[in-house]
Amino acid sequence: MVGSSKVKKVASDAVAFLEVLDTAGVVADLTNQVVDQSSKAKDIGLVEYDKVISPELVELMTQARVTRQSVSQELYFAKNNRSPKLFISARATLLSEELVILLIEDRTEAKRLDETRRDFVENISHELKTPISAISLLSEALQIALDDPEQVQKFATNLQRESKRLGALVTKIIQLSRIQAGDLKGEIAVFDLGHVIDEAVELNQFLADSKGVRITADTPSGIMIDGDSELISMALKNLIENAVLYSENNSNVGVGLSVVDDFAEVAVIDKGIGIPVDQQERIFERFYRVDPSRSRDTGGTGLGLSIVKHAANNHGGEVTLFSRPNLGSTFTLRLPIHQDDQQKDTK
């Protein structure tokens, strides 16, 4: 190529600028031969044997060259069948008469979040529709039955149940939205996990008593955690509440606390209906219910375990499940314990 040293200098200067911006970019000549590329482009794996490996991206560079205008496209890209598929935004534009520059932005996480938000809105719309419709119908029925005290009592009771269900759903949605946003609004501090577990047990005591379920807790004090005690309390309340709701009347729910490998482990154990193995991977998804008909009876929103999962993740922990149908379930919440400066130095 005529003036190849000059071309290489232009390409090198452009890539140096991209390195400063930490942007993935490729500079190619008139034959689509790659003259230079940024380190981020190398990380993505855009180029092989001095050629851009994606036919769509090569076509994009050709369009820029032919139209002499900037052209852009969003597409999926993977270096090979074993590499993760990325969703990228690509823009090609002329850098000079001999060169075209291709800029790549990895939008995989942004697209995932967009899809999550869309699914979340769709799920919320569906879930809210049921109790709202029920409240509307019950209020109309209540007006019609004003002269029948027995019917009024029946419809009023049902109306109160649906109102509580709607309120619980809205509350859980707000909680989950706050946790997913990483909004640890409470004070971030060191707290005694045993005390927080005792509070969560107390919050479920009325529900347990109404079902004749006995909650036994082994929660030694002195196991300290860094984080938001309010969110962890919320997560533990949901775990214990689920255990009570899906246990048979007059049964037992156990809550235990121990330390394993610098992690505090809170195990919530029930002898309830259990969860089929093929559904256990989905149990922490928003709005997922193993048995929707039973959830309507218990007032479940399908959000409680999702809140537990996100609260655990936000604190550097995890939640795991062991369950078998008709034998019960054990949910284990693992959280890193607090380490003072002396403990950290010995690691």
Short mmCIF file of C-alpha atoms in Angstrom, two decimals, residues 242 246 270 272-284 288-291 305 321-331:
data_model
loop_
_atom_site.label_atom_id
_atom_site.label_comp_id
_atom_site.label_asym_id
_atom_site.label_seq_id
_atom_site.Cartn_x
_atom_site.Cartn_y
_atom_site.Cartn_z
CA ASN A 242 -41.98 -19.77 54.01
CA TYR A 246 -45.50 -24.72 53.78
CA ASP A 270 -38.99 -27.65 57.92
CA GLY A 272 -43.24 -29.65 55.02
CA ILE A 273 -44.30 -30.51 51.49
CA GLY A 274 -40.80 -30.11 50.01
CA ILE A 275 -39.83 -28.96 46.53
CA PRO A 276 -39.39 -31.22 43.47
CA VAL A 277 -35.76 -31.49 42.34
CA ASP A 278 -36.55 -30.27 38.81
CA GLN A 279 -37.97 -27.01 40.18
CA GLN A 280 -35.31 -26.18 42.75
CA GLU A 281 -33.14 -24.14 40.35
CA ARG A 282 -36.05 -21.78 39.67
CA ILE A 283 -37.25 -21.35 43.25
CA PHE A 284 -35.30 -18.07 43.70
CA TYR A 288 -41.98 -18.23 40.62
CA ARG A 289 -44.22 -20.57 42.59
CA VAL A 290 -43.93 -24.35 42.80
CA ASP A 291 -47.68 -24.65 43.40
CA LEU A 305 -37.05 -16.10 48.14
CA LEU A 321 -31.48 -25.30 49.19
CA PHE A 322 -31.75 -28.99 49.97
CA SER A 323 -35.25 -30.40 49.61
CA ARG A 324 -37.18 -33.56 48.84
CA PRO A 325 -40.95 -33.83 48.25
CA ASN A 326 -42.89 -34.77 51.37
CA LEU A 327 -39.69 -34.77 53.45
CA GLY A 328 -39.25 -31.03 53.90
CA SER A 329 -36.69 -28.39 52.97
CA THR A 330 -33.54 -26.84 54.38
CA PHE A 331 -32.61 -23.33 53.27
#
